[in-house]
Each structure stands twice: as structure tokens, then as C-alpha cells.
């Protein structure tokens, strides 16, 4: 898989089956390509067979700033590869992992990576299943992360307990500007809403 057109800024792949051989060729291209800024691999393009290969190649890429991996049914094994990628990547600023049925284990891998990642500014995880345990992992990450400005956890089976972890963590976080907790199983307290409003943090619930 070779990308010859050097004017392409956005590459969108949808509902494709990338085997190991094709992933290796695609990976070699990603390592040297310096024009693609947005890469979208959606609906089954990422799987257990190719995830490690493609994400390892992305570590060498210096152009891509936005990565979209939606609707890939990502499990904790693939999430671990994503976490390892995020620990060393210093280029990606926007990551979308929505509609993947991500659970607690996946959330932990990603959050551990974001404790050391200094580049990612926007993270979208709507329509997943991280629950309260996953929300706690995000809260712990937010107490030390100093770059993330947008966090979308819409529709993630988060209850009041999980949301409270996040609200408490934001007392230590000085960079988050937008938080989406809408369509979860919770409603913030008036004091929490007032506090975030005073901090100019945009809250959706």
C-alpha cells in the first residue's frame, strides 16, 4: 500500500480489511510520508492483526496531527498498543476513539499513557463503556496531565460516583477547557456546575 500523491492532507479509510502484509506496506509508507496530517481508519480498519504494526509505524511519522480510530471494536489488547504509542508520540494533538465499546481496562492503558504524553490536546471517547472505574482512571490522569484541553466521555455508563472522581480531579487540573459527560447516568450538583463555570470550563451533561 503506497501513497504516491504528495498533495494529500487527509486520508480516510472505511470498512476495509487490512491484513498483516498490507499493514506492513502501509506502515512503511506512514514512516516516511510527510504530507498527511489527518488519518482516519474507521469501521474495522484496525484489528488485532494489524494494530501493533500500524501504531509502531506511526511512532516514526512526523506529519499526522489527528488520528481517528472510530468503530473498530477496540479491546484492551489493541488499547494497550494505543497506550504504548501515546507514550512516545509527540505529534498527535487530536485522537478520536469513539464507538469502540472500550471498557475499564482499555481506559487504564490510555490514561497511563496520558500521564506522560505532552502533546495530545483533544480526546474523544463518546459511545464507549468505561463506567465508574474508567472514569476514576481518567480522574487520576487529569491530576497530572497538563496538555489536554478537550475530553469527551459522552455515553460511557458513568454514574455519579465516577463523575465525582472527575470533578474532584479538576481542582488540580489547570488546562482542561471542555468536558462532555452528557447522556451518562449522572447529573452534576449545582456546586460542581458553579465551580466549573467559575473556572471557565465548558461542561456538557
Short mmCIF file of C-alpha atoms in Angstrom, two decimals:
data_model
loop_
_atom_site.label_atom_id
_atom_site.label_comp_id
_atom_site.label_asym_id
_atom_site.label_seq_id
_atom_site.Cartn_x
_atom_site.Cartn_y
_atom_site.Cartn_z
CA UNK A 1 0.00 0.00 0.00
CA UNK A 2 1.84 3.07 -1.27
CA UNK A 3 0.64 6.69 -1.18
CA UNK A 4 2.20 8.40 -4.19
CA UNK A 5 0.19 11.62 -4.18
CA UNK A 6 2.21 14.09 -2.10
CA UNK A 7 -0.63 16.64 -2.01
CA UNK A 8 -2.94 14.50 0.16
CA UNK A 9 -3.54 16.10 3.57
CA UNK A 10 -6.33 13.80 4.79
CA UNK A 11 -6.52 10.03 4.30
CA UNK A 12 -9.81 8.31 5.14
CA UNK A 13 -10.13 4.51 5.10
CA UNK A 14 -13.52 2.99 5.83
CA UNK A 15 -14.75 -0.58 6.29
CA UNK A 16 -11.55 -2.13 4.98
CA UNK A 17 -9.75 -5.32 5.97
CA UNK A 18 -6.03 -4.65 6.31
CA UNK A 19 -4.10 -7.88 6.73
CA UNK A 20 -0.63 -8.23 8.19
CA UNK A 21 1.16 -7.98 4.83
CA UNK A 22 -0.79 -4.91 3.74
CA UNK A 23 -0.30 -3.36 7.20
CA UNK A 24 3.47 -3.69 6.89
CA UNK A 25 3.44 -1.95 3.48
CA UNK A 26 1.11 0.74 4.80
CA UNK A 27 3.30 1.15 7.85
CA UNK A 28 6.43 1.68 5.78
CA UNK A 29 4.59 4.40 3.86
CA UNK A 30 3.46 6.10 7.06
CA UNK A 31 7.01 6.17 8.38
CA UNK A 32 8.23 8.38 5.55
CA UNK A 33 5.12 10.29 4.49
CA UNK A 34 5.33 13.94 5.50
CA UNK A 35 2.16 15.38 3.95
CA UNK A 36 -0.80 13.53 5.51
CA UNK A 37 -1.98 15.44 8.57
CA UNK A 38 -5.27 13.63 9.30
CA UNK A 39 -5.53 9.83 9.28
CA UNK A 40 -8.92 8.16 9.66
CA UNK A 41 -9.04 4.35 9.99
CA UNK A 42 -12.68 3.52 10.70
CA UNK A 43 -15.13 0.60 10.86
CA UNK A 44 -12.90 -2.44 11.11
CA UNK A 45 -9.71 -0.99 9.65
CA UNK A 46 -7.87 -1.54 12.93
CA UNK A 47 -7.78 -5.08 14.34
CA UNK A 48 -5.60 -7.38 16.46
CA UNK A 49 -3.64 -8.44 13.41
CA UNK A 50 -2.56 -5.00 12.24
CA UNK A 51 -2.83 -2.65 15.24
CA UNK A 52 0.71 -3.13 16.56
CA UNK A 53 2.22 -2.79 13.08
CA UNK A 54 0.40 0.41 12.15
CA UNK A 55 0.83 2.09 15.54
CA UNK A 56 4.53 1.23 15.63
CA UNK A 57 4.92 2.86 12.21
CA UNK A 58 3.08 5.96 13.41
CA UNK A 59 5.75 6.48 16.06
CA UNK A 60 8.11 7.45 13.25
CA UNK A 61 5.63 9.69 11.43
CA UNK A 62 6.17 13.42 11.92
CA UNK A 63 3.23 14.88 10.00
CA UNK A 64 -0.02 13.37 11.29
CA UNK A 65 -1.64 15.56 13.98
CA UNK A 66 -5.12 14.00 14.04
CA UNK A 67 -5.88 10.27 14.35
CA UNK A 68 -9.40 8.84 14.08
CA UNK A 69 -9.94 5.18 15.03
CA UNK A 70 -13.71 5.04 15.44
CA UNK A 71 -15.95 1.97 15.11
CA UNK A 72 -13.15 -0.59 15.29
CA UNK A 73 -14.37 -2.66 18.27
CA UNK A 74 -11.10 -1.93 20.05
CA UNK A 75 -10.45 -4.26 23.00
CA UNK A 76 -7.93 -3.94 25.83
CA UNK A 77 -5.19 -5.59 23.74
CA UNK A 78 -5.41 -3.00 20.97
CA UNK A 79 -5.87 -0.28 23.60
CA UNK A 80 -2.55 -1.34 25.11
CA UNK A 81 -0.86 -0.77 21.74
CA UNK A 82 -2.52 2.65 21.54
CA UNK A 83 -1.23 3.46 25.02
CA UNK A 84 2.33 2.49 24.12
CA UNK A 85 2.05 4.65 21.02
CA UNK A 86 0.83 7.66 23.01
CA UNK A 87 3.68 7.39 25.50
CA UNK A 88 6.27 8.17 22.83
CA UNK A 89 4.33 10.11 20.20
CA UNK A 90 4.98 13.84 20.23
CA UNK A 91 2.92 14.87 17.21
CA UNK A 92 -0.72 13.73 17.55
CA UNK A 93 -2.85 16.52 19.02
CA UNK A 94 -6.33 15.09 18.41
CA UNK A 95 -7.40 11.46 18.97
CA UNK A 96 -10.87 10.01 18.38
CA UNK A 97 -11.64 6.55 19.81
CA UNK A 98 -15.42 6.82 19.81
CA UNK A 99 -17.84 3.94 19.17
CA UNK A 100 -15.41 1.20 20.19
CA UNK A 101 -17.02 -0.43 23.27
CA UNK A 102 -13.92 0.49 25.29
CA UNK A 103 -14.11 -0.75 28.86
CA UNK A 104 -12.20 -0.12 32.10
CA UNK A 105 -9.03 -1.99 31.08
CA UNK A 106 -8.73 -0.02 27.86
CA UNK A 107 -9.31 3.26 29.70
CA UNK A 108 -6.50 2.45 32.15
CA UNK A 109 -3.98 1.84 29.34
CA UNK A 110 -4.88 5.10 27.65
CA UNK A 111 -4.86 7.12 30.87
CA UNK A 112 -1.49 5.76 31.96
CA UNK A 113 -0.09 6.94 28.64
CA UNK A 114 -1.62 10.38 29.01
CA UNK A 115 0.14 10.84 32.32
CA UNK A 116 3.38 11.19 30.35
CA UNK A 117 2.12 12.39 26.95
CA UNK A 118 2.83 16.10 26.47
CA UNK A 119 1.19 16.70 23.09
CA UNK A 120 -2.42 15.44 22.92
CA UNK A 121 -4.93 18.26 23.34
CA UNK A 122 -8.25 16.68 22.36
CA UNK A 123 -9.55 13.20 23.22
CA UNK A 124 -12.94 11.87 22.09
CA UNK A 125 -14.30 8.64 23.59
CA UNK A 126 -18.05 9.01 23.25
CA UNK A 127 -20.17 5.87 22.94
CA UNK A 128 -17.93 3.53 24.92
CA UNK A 129 -18.37 1.58 28.17
CA UNK A 130 -15.67 2.74 30.59
CA UNK A 131 -18.07 3.06 33.56
CA UNK A 132 -17.12 4.39 37.00
CA UNK A 133 -13.82 2.50 37.11
CA UNK A 134 -12.79 4.02 33.80
CA UNK A 135 -13.88 7.45 34.97
CA UNK A 136 -11.64 7.03 38.02
CA UNK A 137 -8.71 6.27 35.73
CA UNK A 138 -9.40 9.47 33.82
CA UNK A 139 -9.63 11.41 37.06
CA UNK A 140 -6.21 10.17 38.16
CA UNK A 141 -4.80 11.13 34.77
CA UNK A 142 -6.29 14.62 34.95
CA UNK A 143 -4.49 15.37 38.21
CA UNK A 144 -1.12 15.12 36.45
CA UNK A 145 -1.84 15.83 32.76
CA UNK A 146 -1.11 19.42 31.74
CA UNK A 147 -1.88 19.45 28.00
CA UNK A 148 -5.38 18.02 27.44
CA UNK A 149 -7.96 20.75 26.77
CA UNK A 150 -10.94 18.73 25.47
CA UNK A 151 -12.28 15.48 26.93
CA UNK A 152 -15.43 13.86 25.55
CA UNK A 153 -16.83 10.96 27.62
CA UNK A 154 -20.40 11.17 26.36
CA UNK A 155 -22.41 7.92 26.68
CA UNK A 156 -19.98 5.87 28.78
CA UNK A 157 -22.15 4.35 31.51
CA UNK A 158 -20.68 6.75 34.08
CA UNK A 159 -22.70 7.23 37.26
CA UNK A 160 -22.46 9.92 39.94
CA UNK A 161 -19.58 8.15 41.68
CA UNK A 162 -17.46 8.18 38.52
CA UNK A 163 -18.37 11.76 37.66
CA UNK A 164 -17.45 12.89 41.18
CA UNK A 165 -13.95 11.46 40.70
CA UNK A 166 -13.53 13.62 37.61
CA UNK A 167 -14.97 16.78 39.17
CA UNK A 168 -12.63 16.40 42.14
CA UNK A 169 -9.63 15.87 39.85
CA UNK A 170 -10.37 19.10 38.01
CA UNK A 171 -9.48 21.03 41.15
CA UNK A 172 -5.88 20.06 40.46
CA UNK A 173 -6.06 20.30 36.67
CA UNK A 174 -5.36 23.72 35.13
CA UNK A 175 -5.67 23.04 31.39
CA UNK A 176 -8.95 21.26 30.61
CA UNK A 177 -11.37 23.70 28.95
CA UNK A 178 -14.17 21.45 27.72
CA UNK A 179 -15.71 18.35 29.33
CA UNK A 180 -18.58 16.33 27.88
CA UNK A 181 -20.36 13.93 30.25
CA UNK A 182 -23.75 14.06 28.56
CA UNK A 183 -26.05 11.04 28.32
CA UNK A 184 -24.39 9.25 31.21
CA UNK A 185 -26.15 8.03 34.35
CA UNK A 186 -25.47 11.13 36.39
CA UNK A 187 -26.28 14.77 36.92
CA UNK A 188 -23.73 17.15 38.41
CA UNK A 189 -24.50 19.03 41.61
CA UNK A 190 -25.11 22.76 41.48
CA UNK A 191 -21.87 23.40 43.36
CA UNK A 192 -19.92 21.38 40.78
CA UNK A 193 -21.52 23.26 37.91
CA UNK A 194 -20.78 26.60 39.58
CA UNK A 195 -17.16 25.66 40.22
CA UNK A 196 -16.54 24.65 36.60
CA UNK A 197 -18.30 27.76 35.37
CA UNK A 198 -16.06 29.92 37.57
CA UNK A 199 -13.07 28.13 36.06
CA UNK A 200 -14.41 28.76 32.54
CA UNK A 201 -14.61 25.02 31.90
CA UNK A 202 -17.35 24.26 29.38
CA UNK A 203 -19.43 21.37 30.75
CA UNK A 204 -21.97 19.29 28.83
CA UNK A 205 -24.14 16.93 30.87
#
